[in-house]
Coordinates of C-alpha atoms in Angstrom, one line a residue:
M1 CA -22.1 -7.5 3.4
T2 CA -19.8 -5.8 5.9
E3 CA -16.4 -5.0 4.4
L4 CA -13.5 -6.7 6.0
R5 CA -10.6 -4.5 7.0
P6 CA -6.8 -5.1 6.6
G7 CA -5.6 -7.1 9.6
E8 CA -8.8 -9.0 10.2
V9 CA -8.4 -12.8 10.3
I10 CA -10.8 -15.2 8.5
A11 CA -10.1 -19.0 8.8
G12 CA -6.4 -18.1 9.6
Y13 CA -6.0 -15.8 6.6
V14 CA -5.0 -12.3 7.4
I15 CA -6.8 -9.7 5.2
A16 CA -4.3 -7.5 3.4
R17 CA -6.6 -5.5 1.1
R18 CA -9.8 -5.6 -1.0
I19 CA -9.2 -6.6 -4.6
G20 CA -12.7 -6.2 -6.0
A21 CA -16.3 -7.5 -6.0
G22 CA -18.6 -9.4 -8.3
G23 CA -21.8 -11.2 -8.5
S24 CA -20.6 -14.1 -6.4
G25 CA -18.7 -12.3 -3.6
V26 CA -16.0 -9.9 -2.6
V27 CA -12.3 -10.9 -3.2
Y28 CA -9.5 -9.9 -0.9
A29 CA -5.8 -10.4 -1.0
A30 CA -4.9 -12.3 2.2
R31 CA -1.8 -13.7 3.8
H32 CA -1.7 -17.4 3.9
P33 CA -1.8 -18.8 7.5
R34 CA 1.2 -21.1 7.0
L35 CA 3.0 -20.3 3.7
P36 CA 4.8 -17.0 2.9
R37 CA 2.5 -16.0 0.1
L38 CA -0.6 -14.1 -0.7
T39 CA -3.9 -15.8 -1.5
A40 CA -7.0 -14.5 -3.2
L41 CA -9.8 -15.0 -0.7
K42 CA -13.4 -14.8 -2.0
I43 CA -16.0 -14.1 0.7
L44 CA -19.7 -14.6 0.6
K45 CA -21.6 -13.8 3.9
R46 CA -24.2 -16.3 5.0
D47 CA -26.8 -13.5 5.2
D48 CA -26.3 -12.8 1.5
V49 CA -27.7 -16.2 0.6
V50 CA -30.6 -16.4 3.0
G51 CA -33.7 -17.0 0.9
D52 CA -31.6 -17.5 -2.3
D53 CA -30.1 -21.0 -2.2
D54 CA -29.1 -20.7 -5.9
V55 CA -26.5 -18.0 -5.0
W56 CA -24.8 -20.3 -2.5
R57 CA -25.0 -23.2 -4.8
R58 CA -23.2 -21.2 -7.5
F59 CA -20.6 -20.1 -5.0
E60 CA -20.1 -23.6 -3.8
R61 CA -20.1 -25.0 -7.4
E62 CA -17.2 -22.6 -8.3
A63 CA -15.0 -24.2 -5.7
D64 CA -16.1 -27.8 -6.6
I65 CA -15.6 -27.3 -10.3
A66 CA -12.4 -25.2 -10.4
A67 CA -10.7 -27.5 -7.8
H68 CA -10.6 -30.2 -10.5
F69 CA -8.7 -28.0 -12.9
D70 CA -5.0 -28.1 -13.5
H71 CA -4.3 -25.8 -16.3
P72 CA -1.7 -22.9 -16.5
N73 CA -4.4 -20.5 -17.8
I74 CA -7.1 -21.2 -15.2
V75 CA -6.9 -19.6 -11.7
Q76 CA -6.4 -22.5 -9.2
V77 CA -8.7 -23.0 -6.3
Y78 CA -7.0 -24.3 -3.1
D79 CA -9.6 -24.6 -0.4
R80 CA -13.1 -23.6 0.9
G81 CA -15.0 -23.4 4.1
V82 CA -17.2 -21.5 6.5
A83 CA -15.8 -19.2 9.3
D84 CA -17.6 -16.6 11.4
E85 CA -20.7 -16.9 9.3
L86 CA -18.7 -16.2 6.1
F87 CA -18.4 -18.6 3.3
W88 CA -14.9 -18.4 1.7
I89 CA -12.8 -19.8 -1.1
S90 CA -9.0 -19.5 -1.3
M91 CA -7.6 -19.2 -4.8
Q92 CA -4.4 -18.5 -6.6
F93 CA -3.4 -14.8 -6.2
V94 CA -2.5 -13.4 -9.6
D95 CA 0.0 -10.5 -9.7
G96 CA -1.3 -8.2 -12.3
L97 CA -4.6 -6.7 -13.6
D98 CA -7.7 -7.9 -15.5
A99 CA -8.1 -7.6 -19.2
A100 CA -10.9 -5.0 -18.8
E101 CA -8.2 -2.5 -17.7
L102 CA -6.3 -3.0 -21.0
H103 CA -6.6 -0.4 -23.7
H104 CA -4.8 0.1 -27.0
V105 CA -3.5 -3.5 -26.9
S106 CA -1.2 -4.5 -29.7
P107 CA -2.8 -7.1 -32.0
D108 CA -0.1 -9.7 -31.3
R109 CA -0.6 -9.4 -27.5
A110 CA -4.4 -9.5 -27.8
L111 CA -4.2 -12.6 -30.0
R112 CA -1.8 -14.3 -27.5
I113 CA -4.3 -13.6 -24.7
G114 CA -7.1 -14.9 -26.8
T115 CA -5.1 -18.1 -27.7
E116 CA -4.3 -18.8 -24.0
I117 CA -7.9 -18.3 -22.9
A118 CA -9.1 -20.5 -25.8
A119 CA -6.9 -23.3 -24.5
A120 CA -8.3 -22.8 -21.0
L121 CA -11.9 -23.0 -22.3
D122 CA -11.2 -26.1 -24.4
Y123 CA -9.6 -27.8 -21.4
A124 CA -12.7 -27.0 -19.3
H125 CA -15.0 -28.1 -22.1
G126 CA -13.1 -31.4 -22.2
K127 CA -14.2 -31.9 -18.6
N128 CA -17.8 -31.1 -19.6
I129 CA -17.7 -27.7 -17.9
L130 CA -19.0 -24.5 -19.5
H131 CA -17.8 -21.2 -18.2
R132 CA -20.8 -19.1 -19.3
D133 CA -19.4 -15.7 -18.3
V134 CA -16.3 -15.1 -20.5
K135 CA -15.6 -11.4 -20.6
P136 CA -12.5 -9.2 -20.1
S137 CA -13.0 -8.7 -16.4
N138 CA -12.8 -12.5 -15.9
I139 CA -9.4 -12.7 -17.5
L140 CA -6.5 -11.9 -15.3
I141 CA -3.1 -10.9 -16.7
A142 CA -0.2 -12.1 -14.7
D143 CA 2.8 -9.8 -15.1
P144 CA 6.1 -11.2 -16.5
D145 CA 8.3 -12.6 -13.7
S146 CA 11.8 -13.9 -13.6
G147 CA 12.1 -14.2 -17.3
R148 CA 8.7 -15.8 -17.7
P149 CA 6.3 -14.1 -20.1
E150 CA 3.0 -12.5 -19.4
R151 CA 0.2 -15.0 -18.9
A152 CA -3.6 -14.8 -19.2
L153 CA -5.7 -16.8 -16.7
L154 CA -9.4 -17.4 -16.7
T155 CA -11.2 -16.9 -13.4
D156 CA -14.7 -16.8 -11.9
F157 CA -16.4 -20.1 -12.6
G158 CA -19.1 -19.0 -10.3
I159 CA -21.9 -19.5 -12.8
A160 CA -20.2 -22.5 -14.6
R161 CA -22.4 -25.5 -15.3
L162 CA -21.9 -29.1 -16.0
R163 CA -23.0 -29.8 -19.5
D164 CA -25.3 -32.6 -18.4
E165 CA -27.2 -30.2 -16.1
T166 CA -30.1 -28.2 -17.4
T167 CA -28.7 -25.2 -19.4
K168 CA -32.0 -23.3 -19.8
L169 CA -32.6 -20.1 -17.9
T170 CA -34.5 -20.5 -14.6
H171 CA -36.6 -17.4 -15.4
T172 CA -37.1 -15.6 -18.7
G173 CA -34.5 -12.9 -18.9
N174 CA -32.5 -14.0 -15.9
I175 CA -29.2 -14.1 -17.6
S176 CA -26.1 -14.6 -15.6
A177 CA -23.5 -13.6 -18.2
T178 CA -22.9 -9.9 -18.9
F179 CA -25.2 -8.9 -21.7
A180 CA -22.4 -7.4 -23.9
F181 CA -20.6 -10.7 -24.1
A182 CA -23.5 -13.2 -23.9
S183 CA -24.2 -15.5 -26.8
P184 CA -27.5 -15.5 -28.7
E185 CA -28.6 -18.7 -27.1
Q186 CA -27.9 -17.2 -23.6
V187 CA -30.0 -14.0 -24.1
S188 CA -32.8 -16.0 -25.7
G189 CA -33.0 -18.7 -23.1
K190 CA -32.0 -21.6 -25.3
P191 CA -29.6 -24.5 -24.3
V192 CA -26.0 -23.5 -24.3
G193 CA -22.8 -25.5 -25.1
P194 CA -19.1 -25.0 -25.6
K195 CA -19.7 -22.8 -28.6
S196 CA -21.5 -20.3 -26.4
D197 CA -18.2 -19.7 -24.6
Q198 CA -16.5 -19.4 -28.0
Y199 CA -19.0 -16.6 -28.9
S200 CA -18.2 -14.8 -25.7
L201 CA -14.5 -15.2 -26.3
A202 CA -14.9 -13.7 -29.8
C203 CA -16.7 -10.7 -28.2
T204 CA -13.8 -10.4 -25.7
L205 CA -11.1 -10.7 -28.3
F206 CA -12.9 -8.1 -30.5
V207 CA -12.8 -5.7 -27.6
L208 CA -9.1 -6.3 -27.0
L209 CA -8.3 -5.7 -30.6
T210 CA -10.4 -2.6 -31.1
D211 CA -11.4 -1.1 -27.7
H212 CA -15.0 -1.4 -29.0
R213 CA -17.6 -4.1 -28.7
P214 CA -18.8 -6.0 -31.8
F215 CA -22.4 -4.8 -31.3
R216 CA -23.9 -1.5 -30.4
A217 CA -26.5 -1.4 -27.6
D218 CA -27.1 0.3 -24.3
N219 CA -29.8 -1.6 -22.5
P220 CA -30.7 -5.3 -22.0
L221 CA -33.4 -5.4 -24.7
G222 CA -30.9 -3.8 -27.1
W223 CA -28.4 -6.4 -26.4
V224 CA -30.9 -9.2 -26.9
H225 CA -31.8 -7.7 -30.3
A226 CA -28.1 -7.2 -31.3
H227 CA -27.0 -10.7 -30.4
T228 CA -29.9 -12.4 -32.0
Q229 CA -30.6 -10.2 -35.1
E230 CA -27.8 -7.8 -36.0
P231 CA -24.6 -8.6 -37.8
P232 CA -21.4 -7.8 -35.9
L233 CA -19.3 -4.8 -36.7
R234 CA -16.4 -5.4 -39.1
V235 CA -13.2 -5.7 -37.0
S236 CA -11.1 -4.3 -39.8
E237 CA -13.3 -1.2 -40.0
V238 CA -13.3 -0.6 -36.3
N239 CA -9.5 -0.9 -36.3
P240 CA -8.2 -0.2 -39.8
E241 CA -4.8 -1.5 -38.7
L242 CA -6.2 -5.0 -38.8
P243 CA -6.3 -6.9 -42.1
A244 CA -9.7 -7.6 -43.8
A245 CA -9.1 -11.3 -43.6
M246 CA -10.0 -11.2 -39.9
D247 CA -13.6 -10.1 -40.7
A248 CA -14.6 -13.6 -41.9
V249 CA -13.1 -15.2 -38.8
F250 CA -15.1 -13.0 -36.4
D251 CA -18.2 -13.4 -38.5
R252 CA -18.0 -17.2 -38.1
A253 CA -17.2 -17.1 -34.4
L254 CA -20.1 -14.6 -33.8
A255 CA -22.6 -16.6 -35.9
K256 CA -26.1 -16.6 -34.6
D257 CA -26.4 -20.4 -34.9
P258 CA -23.8 -22.3 -32.8
K259 CA -23.5 -24.9 -35.6
D260 CA -21.9 -22.2 -37.9
R261 CA -19.1 -21.4 -35.4
F262 CA -15.7 -23.0 -35.2
D263 CA -15.3 -26.6 -33.8
S264 CA -13.4 -25.3 -30.8
C265 CA -12.2 -22.2 -29.2
A266 CA -8.6 -23.0 -30.1
D267 CA -9.7 -23.3 -33.8
F268 CA -11.1 -19.8 -33.6
A269 CA -8.0 -18.3 -31.9
Y270 CA -5.7 -20.0 -34.4
A271 CA -7.8 -18.8 -37.4
A272 CA -7.8 -15.2 -36.0
T273 CA -4.0 -15.3 -35.6
Q274 CA -3.4 -16.8 -39.0
A275 CA -5.7 -14.2 -40.6
Y276 CA -3.8 -11.4 -38.9
Y277 CA -0.4 -12.6 -40.2
S278 CA -1.8 -13.3 -43.6
D279 CA -1.2 -9.7 -44.4
P280 CA 2.2 -9.6 -46.2
A281 CA 3.1 -6.4 -44.3
L282 CA 2.7 -8.3 -41.0
A283 CA 4.1 -11.7 -42.1
L284 CA 7.6 -10.4 -41.4
T285 CA 6.8 -10.2 -37.7
A286 CA 4.7 -13.3 -37.5
P287 CA 5.7 -16.1 -35.1
A288 CA 7.6 -18.8 -36.9
R289 CA 4.8 -21.3 -36.5
L290 CA 2.5 -19.0 -38.6
L291 CA 4.7 -18.2 -41.5
P292 CA 3.5 -19.9 -44.8
Q293 CA 5.8 -22.8 -44.8
P294 CA 3.5 -25.3 -44.7
F295 CA 1.2 -24.4 -41.9
P296 CA 1.9 -26.2 -38.7
P297 CA -0.7 -28.0 -36.6
R298 CA -3.1 -25.7 -34.7
P299 CA -1.9 -24.8 -31.3
G300 CA -4.8 -26.5 -29.4
G301 CA -2.8 -29.8 -29.2
R302 CA 0.5 -28.3 -28.0
G303 CA 1.4 -29.1 -24.4
R304 CA 2.3 -26.4 -22.0
K305 CA 4.3 -26.5 -18.8
P306 CA 2.7 -24.7 -15.8
L307 CA 4.3 -21.3 -15.2
W308 CA 5.4 -20.2 -11.7
Q309 CA 2.5 -18.7 -9.8
S310 CA 3.4 -15.2 -8.8
V311 CA 2.4 -13.5 -5.5
L312 CA -0.4 -9.9 -6.7
H313 CA -1.9 -5.2 -6.8
R314 CA -3.9 -5.5 -8.2
R315 CA -4.4 -4.4 -8.0
T316 CA -5.8 -4.2 -8.7
L317 CA -2.9 -3.2 -8.6
I318 CA -3.0 -1.3 -8.4
P319 CA -3.4 2.3 -9.8
V320 CA -2.9 0.7 -12.6
A321 CA -1.5 0.5 -9.5
V322 CA -1.9 -2.7 -9.5
A323 CA -2.2 -2.9 -6.6
A324 CA -2.9 -4.6 -8.0
V325 CA -0.4 -5.3 -7.0
T326 CA 1.9 -6.7 -4.4
A327 CA 5.3 -8.2 -4.8
A328 CA 7.4 -10.5 -2.7
G329 CA 10.2 -8.0 -2.5
V330 CA 9.3 -4.7 -0.8
G331 CA 10.0 -1.3 -2.2
F332 CA 8.5 1.9 -0.9
A333 CA 7.6 5.3 -2.2
L334 CA 8.1 8.8 -0.8
N335 CA 5.3 10.3 1.3
Q336 CA 5.7 13.9 0.4
G337 CA 2.2 15.2 -0.4
I338 CA 1.3 17.3 -3.3
S339 CA 1.7 21.0 -2.5
P340 CA -2.0 22.1 -2.4
P341 CA -3.0 25.4 -4.0
A342 CA -4.0 28.2 -1.8
P343 CA -7.4 27.6 -0.1
A344 CA -10.3 29.0 -2.0
T345 CA -12.2 31.8 -0.3
G346 CA -15.9 31.1 0.3
G347 CA -15.3 27.4 0.0
L348 CA -18.2 24.9 0.1
V349 CA -16.5 21.9 1.6
P350 CA -17.7 20.9 5.1
D351 CA -14.9 21.2 7.6
R352 CA -15.2 17.5 8.6
F353 CA -13.7 16.6 5.2
V354 CA -10.8 19.0 5.3
G355 CA -7.5 17.4 6.3
T356 CA -5.2 14.5 5.6
W357 CA -6.6 11.0 5.2
L358 CA -4.6 7.8 5.1
A359 CA -5.2 4.2 3.9
T360 CA -3.1 1.1 3.4
E361 CA -4.2 -1.9 1.3
G362 CA -1.7 -4.7 0.9
Q363 CA 1.6 -3.1 -0.2
T364 CA -0.1 0.1 -1.5
N365 CA -0.4 3.3 0.6
Y366 CA -2.8 6.1 -0.1
R367 CA -2.5 9.7 1.3
L368 CA -5.5 11.9 0.5
T369 CA -5.5 15.6 1.2
V370 CA -8.8 17.5 1.1
Q371 CA -8.8 21.3 1.2
Q372 CA -11.4 24.0 1.1
A373 CA -12.7 24.8 -2.4
K374 CA -15.4 26.2 -4.6
I375 CA -17.0 24.3 -7.5
G376 CA -14.4 23.7 -10.2
D377 CA -11.5 24.4 -7.9
P378 CA -8.9 21.7 -6.9
V379 CA -10.3 20.1 -3.8
L380 CA -8.4 16.8 -3.6
S381 CA -4.8 15.7 -3.9
N382 CA -3.9 12.1 -3.7
R383 CA -0.7 10.2 -3.7
V384 CA -0.4 6.5 -4.1
D385 CA 2.8 4.5 -3.4
G386 CA 3.4 0.9 -3.8
V387 CA 5.4 -1.9 -5.4
L388 CA 5.1 -3.2 -9.0
P389 CA 5.2 -6.9 -9.7
N390 CA 8.9 -6.8 -10.6
G391 CA 9.7 -5.5 -7.1
S392 CA 10.3 -1.9 -8.1
P393 CA 8.4 0.9 -6.5
F394 CA 5.8 3.2 -8.1
H395 CA 4.7 6.6 -7.1
C396 CA 1.6 8.5 -8.4
E397 CA 0.2 11.9 -7.6
F398 CA -3.3 13.1 -8.6
S399 CA -5.4 16.2 -8.3
A400 CA -9.2 16.5 -8.8
P401 CA -11.7 19.4 -8.8
L402 CA -14.8 19.8 -6.7
D403 CA -18.0 19.0 -8.8
E404 CA -20.8 19.2 -6.2
V405 CA -21.5 19.3 -2.5
P406 CA -24.9 17.5 -1.9
G407 CA -27.1 19.1 0.7
D408 CA -26.8 16.2 3.2
G409 CA -23.3 17.4 4.0
D410 CA -21.9 13.8 4.2
R411 CA -20.7 13.6 0.6
L412 CA -18.4 15.4 -1.9
I413 CA -18.7 14.8 -5.6
V414 CA -15.2 15.0 -7.0
G415 CA -14.4 15.4 -10.7
T416 CA -12.1 13.5 -13.0
S417 CA -8.6 13.2 -11.6
E418 CA -5.5 14.7 -13.3
I419 CA -2.2 12.9 -13.1
V420 CA 0.4 15.2 -11.6
V421 CA 3.3 12.8 -11.1
R422 CA 3.8 9.3 -12.4
E423 CA 6.8 7.1 -11.8
P424 CA 7.1 5.0 -13.9
A425 CA 4.9 6.5 -16.6
N426 CA 2.7 3.4 -17.2
A427 CA 2.0 2.9 -13.4
C428 CA -0.7 5.5 -12.9
K429 CA -4.2 5.7 -14.1
A430 CA -6.6 8.7 -13.4
N431 CA -10.0 8.1 -11.9
G432 CA -13.3 9.4 -13.3
P433 CA -15.7 11.3 -11.1
T434 CA -15.9 9.8 -7.7
T435 CA -17.8 10.4 -4.4
L436 CA -16.2 10.9 -1.0
T437 CA -18.5 9.7 1.7
L438 CA -18.1 10.6 5.4
L439 CA -18.9 7.4 7.3
P440 CA -20.6 7.3 10.7
D441 CA -17.3 6.2 12.4
G442 CA -15.5 9.3 11.1
R443 CA -13.7 7.7 8.3
V444 CA -14.0 8.6 4.6
S445 CA -14.7 6.1 1.8
R446 CA -14.1 6.6 -1.9
K447 CA -14.9 4.1 -4.7
T448 CA -12.2 4.4 -7.4
D449 CA -12.0 3.0 -10.9
V450 CA -8.7 1.3 -10.4
S451 CA -8.5 0.2 -6.8
G452 CA -12.1 -0.3 -5.9
L453 CA -13.5 0.9 -2.6
I454 CA -10.9 2.6 -0.3
T455 CA -11.6 3.6 3.2
Y456 CA -9.4 6.4 4.7
T457 CA -8.7 7.3 8.3
N458 CA -8.0 10.8 9.4
A459 CA -4.3 11.3 10.3
D460 CA -5.4 12.7 13.7
A461 CA -7.2 9.4 14.4
V462 CA -4.0 7.5 13.6
V463 CA -2.2 9.5 16.2
S464 CA -4.8 9.1 18.9
S465 CA -5.0 5.3 18.3
W466 CA -1.5 4.8 19.7
G467 CA -1.9 6.4 23.1
R468 CA 0.3 8.8 25.0
E469 CA 3.6 6.9 25.0
D470 CA 3.8 6.3 21.3
A471 CA 1.8 9.4 20.1
A472 CA 5.0 11.2 19.1
I473 CA 6.0 8.4 16.8
A474 CA 2.5 8.2 15.3
R475 CA 2.3 12.0 14.9
T476 CA 5.7 12.1 13.1
F477 CA 5.4 9.0 11.0
P478 CA 1.6 8.3 10.5
S479 CA 1.9 6.7 7.1
L480 CA 4.9 4.6 8.2
I481 CA 3.2 2.8 11.2
G482 CA -0.5 3.1 10.4
Q483 CA -3.5 3.1 12.8
L484 CA -3.3 0.8 15.9
A485 CA -6.3 -1.5 16.0
S486 CA -7.9 -3.0 19.1
S487 CA -6.0 -6.2 18.4
G488 CA -2.8 -4.3 19.3
T489 CA -1.5 -4.4 15.7
A490 CA -1.4 -1.7 13.0
V491 CA -1.1 -2.1 9.2
G492 CA 1.6 0.3 8.3
W493 CA 3.7 1.2 5.3
Q494 CA 3.2 -1.2 2.4
G495 CA 1.2 -3.6 4.6
G496 CA 3.8 -3.9 7.3
L497 CA 2.4 -5.2 10.6
C498 CA 3.4 -2.8 13.4
Q499 CA 3.0 -2.9 17.2
P500 CA 4.3 -1.1 20.3
R501 CA 7.1 -3.0 21.8
D502 CA 9.5 -1.0 24.0
P503 CA 13.0 -2.4 24.4
G504 CA 13.3 -4.9 27.2
P505 CA 16.2 -6.1 29.4
G506 CA 19.3 -6.9 27.4
E507 CA 18.1 -4.9 24.3
A508 CA 19.7 -1.8 23.0
A509 CA 18.1 1.6 23.7
Q510 CA 16.3 0.7 26.9
G511 CA 14.1 3.5 28.2
A512 CA 13.1 4.5 24.7
H513 CA 9.6 4.0 23.3
R514 CA 9.6 1.8 20.2
V515 CA 7.2 0.7 17.4
R516 CA 8.3 -2.5 15.7
C517 CA 7.1 -3.4 12.2
N518 CA 7.4 -6.8 10.6
A519 CA 9.4 -8.1 13.5
D520 CA 7.9 -11.6 13.2
D521 CA 7.6 -11.6 9.4
T522 CA 9.3 -14.5 7.6
S523 CA 8.2 -13.7 4.0
G524 CA 11.0 -11.3 3.3
Q525 CA 9.6 -7.9 4.1
V526 CA 11.7 -5.0 5.5
H527 CA 11.9 -5.1 9.3
F528 CA 11.9 -1.6 10.7
D529 CA 11.8 -0.1 14.2
V530 CA 11.1 3.5 15.1
L531 CA 12.5 4.5 18.5
D532 CA 11.7 7.7 20.4
F533 CA 14.2 8.9 22.9
D534 CA 12.2 12.1 23.8
T535 CA 15.3 14.2 23.1
R536 CA 18.3 13.6 20.9
P537 CA 20.0 10.5 22.3
G538 CA 22.8 11.2 24.7
Q539 CA 24.8 8.3 23.2
S540 CA 25.9 7.9 19.7
V541 CA 24.1 5.4 17.4
A542 CA 27.3 3.4 17.4
Q543 CA 27.3 3.1 21.2
L544 CA 23.5 2.3 21.3
F545 CA 23.3 -0.3 18.6
F546 CA 26.8 -1.5 17.7
D547 CA 28.7 -1.7 21.0
S548 CA 31.0 1.2 20.1
T549 CA 32.8 -1.0 17.6
P550 CA 34.2 0.6 14.4
V551 CA 31.2 1.4 12.2
H552 CA 30.5 2.5 8.6
T553 CA 28.5 5.8 8.3
T554 CA 26.9 7.1 5.1
A555 CA 25.2 10.4 4.4
V556 CA 21.9 9.9 2.5
D557 CA 19.7 12.5 0.9
H558 CA 15.9 12.2 1.4
E559 CA 13.2 14.5 0.0
D560 CA 11.5 14.7 3.3
V561 CA 14.6 15.9 5.1
A562 CA 16.5 19.2 5.0
G563 CA 20.1 18.0 5.2
N564 CA 21.3 14.5 5.3
L565 CA 20.3 11.4 7.1
T566 CA 23.1 9.4 8.7
V567 CA 23.1 5.7 8.0
T568 CA 25.3 3.6 10.4
T569 CA 26.2 -0.1 9.8
G570 CA 28.5 -2.4 11.7
A571 CA 32.1 -2.9 10.8
T572 CA 31.6 -6.4 9.5
V573 CA 28.8 -5.3 7.1
D574 CA 29.8 -4.2 3.6
P575 CA 26.8 -2.2 2.5
A576 CA 27.3 -3.2 -1.1
T577 CA 27.8 -7.0 -0.8
T578 CA 26.7 -8.3 2.7
T579 CA 23.3 -9.9 2.4
D580 CA 21.2 -10.0 5.5
T581 CA 20.7 -13.4 7.0
E582 CA 19.6 -14.7 10.4
S583 CA 23.2 -15.7 11.2
H584 CA 24.7 -12.4 9.9
R585 CA 22.3 -9.5 10.1
A586 CA 23.0 -6.4 8.0
I587 CA 21.5 -3.8 10.3
A588 CA 21.3 -0.1 9.4
A589 CA 20.5 2.6 12.0
V590 CA 19.2 5.8 10.6
S591 CA 19.4 9.1 12.5
F592 CA 18.3 12.6 11.6
P593 CA 20.4 15.8 11.4
D594 CA 21.0 18.2 14.3
G595 CA 18.3 20.8 14.4
D596 CA 15.7 18.6 12.8
P597 CA 12.7 18.0 15.2
R598 CA 13.0 14.3 14.3
S599 CA 16.5 14.1 15.8
R600 CA 14.8 12.5 18.8
F601 CA 14.0 9.4 16.7
V602 CA 16.2 6.6 15.4
M603 CA 15.1 4.0 12.8
V604 CA 16.7 0.6 12.8
L605 CA 16.3 -1.4 9.6
R606 CA 17.1 -4.7 8.1
W607 CA 15.9 -6.5 4.9
P608 CA 16.3 -10.3 4.9
G609 CA 18.0 -11.5 1.7
H610 CA 19.1 -8.0 0.7
T611 CA 22.1 -5.7 1.1
V612 CA 22.1 -2.4 2.9
N613 CA 22.6 -0.5 -0.3
S614 CA 19.5 -2.2 -1.7
L615 CA 17.6 -1.3 1.5
L616 CA 18.6 2.4 1.1
T617 CA 17.7 2.7 -2.6
D618 CA 14.6 0.5 -2.7
W619 CA 13.1 1.3 0.8
L620 CA 14.6 4.2 2.7
E621 CA 14.8 6.5 -0.2
R622 CA 11.0 6.2 -0.7
A623 CA 9.8 5.7 2.8
P624 CA 7.5 8.4 4.3
L625 CA 9.5 10.3 6.9
K626 CA 6.9 13.0 7.6

């Protein structure tokens, strides 16, 4: 299906970024049409189901089934419909990443994730629903928020079935679940029940505990043989830090005959946790409920209160970037590119690839620089800036070598990335080998391990999209304001919605050209204007924006500026304590030093609900000013 671009509107939802894709559709982060939150929007194009009614039925079934769920560890479904030939489902947006991205997980964390997913599965089974595709990538990990702990949520009921429906395979070998996590009854075409989901959960928990699968195979026939004939690996041998008592627990949950498995998923998760803490060396750190006192009741019957649903990176973040990964508060990262090495002589890169390429997805910005190179030389530098789920910014820089230049001239094969800068240390993840593809419309696409498919626009195209009057602003601040679409709106820094809007009668700075970003936003993002006076303004910032009243001025360092920026605020605004509200706006005007070519520009900023000092440290300090 045709990819949707940021800014496009489907059923009132404004697409922010692509999260990922699966067998039942493509998922986007989208702004809710009425509420100040992000929604996960799953899209399936009508053309994709022509001639395959079962695909649409599965997609429709996911909405019907999941809409009846009310469990803190199951992703909620809100609505569904058809718009512009696209079938869509709106779902809870989870701020975090999926369990397939987790590695070297501590045993207690893995067991907690397993316990929460077990509770979700038993809840679904109690409603006569089987998931049938339990695997790490269908488990979302919501990051801690406002004192609330991390939470695991089960998603993608796209191939779920009611237990009173037929559970046999339509065609021999047509297995919906991923082979590595499918039960023996699934891969052999036998009827499946709740214990099939338990088997898949056991495979998943095995991976979380060891970073290895419980069986070895590399093709579908191999997986069928492994699941139906071979014993699982010993979990304590794959990960020697785990006690041998856990082997018997996994042997039972991974039994070939469903009758030999635990009575419920919660029973399995509890037994695994109890076996882990049975080791005397681990009992000291065991949760109180598991210490040998007597043993308390198994956790399957304990009630849980729903946790606050956070607004998601992912993504996706996000390199690890969660991109995933969008937060309600907005922080921004510096846009100073990696200093590229000297161009290689006799390079092989087609000139059409060489240059700076920009992309924005949600609150994550990408700046890709491609230079001339020979095989093995650095060809790509990439910087990624965004916001972590706790509202703090992250900044990642990568470098990658040239592996191959295919003869068609429209692709570059780029080698494994190397992390150059990561702030904070756990917020960046390198990509494996990727392909840069030059698209017919002049853009470049790149499928990444962390953020999925990213489509970049050349910086020159960003400038030309704005037209003559605003070209100077776009040329100077391309990452800040983004590419102007035919709709008259651009998706700028961290997902800000920007548009040309020169000052009108009664407004300050009449005669200047202006780009306004987030002017109509009510969700709490930074509102920022960039004004172009053609030359350094003849009036002071105080005269232009503060009626010449006494003002506060502060000198601020910025890595993109030689010298200091000057930040001006009104006399009634205490930068440290005054919170911006509609009735008392804490406006900051930012000007560049004399002699700087950007001295013709002034930026006017405000951040609803925040102080000026917070605006300076969490936004301006990291905003791209070149």
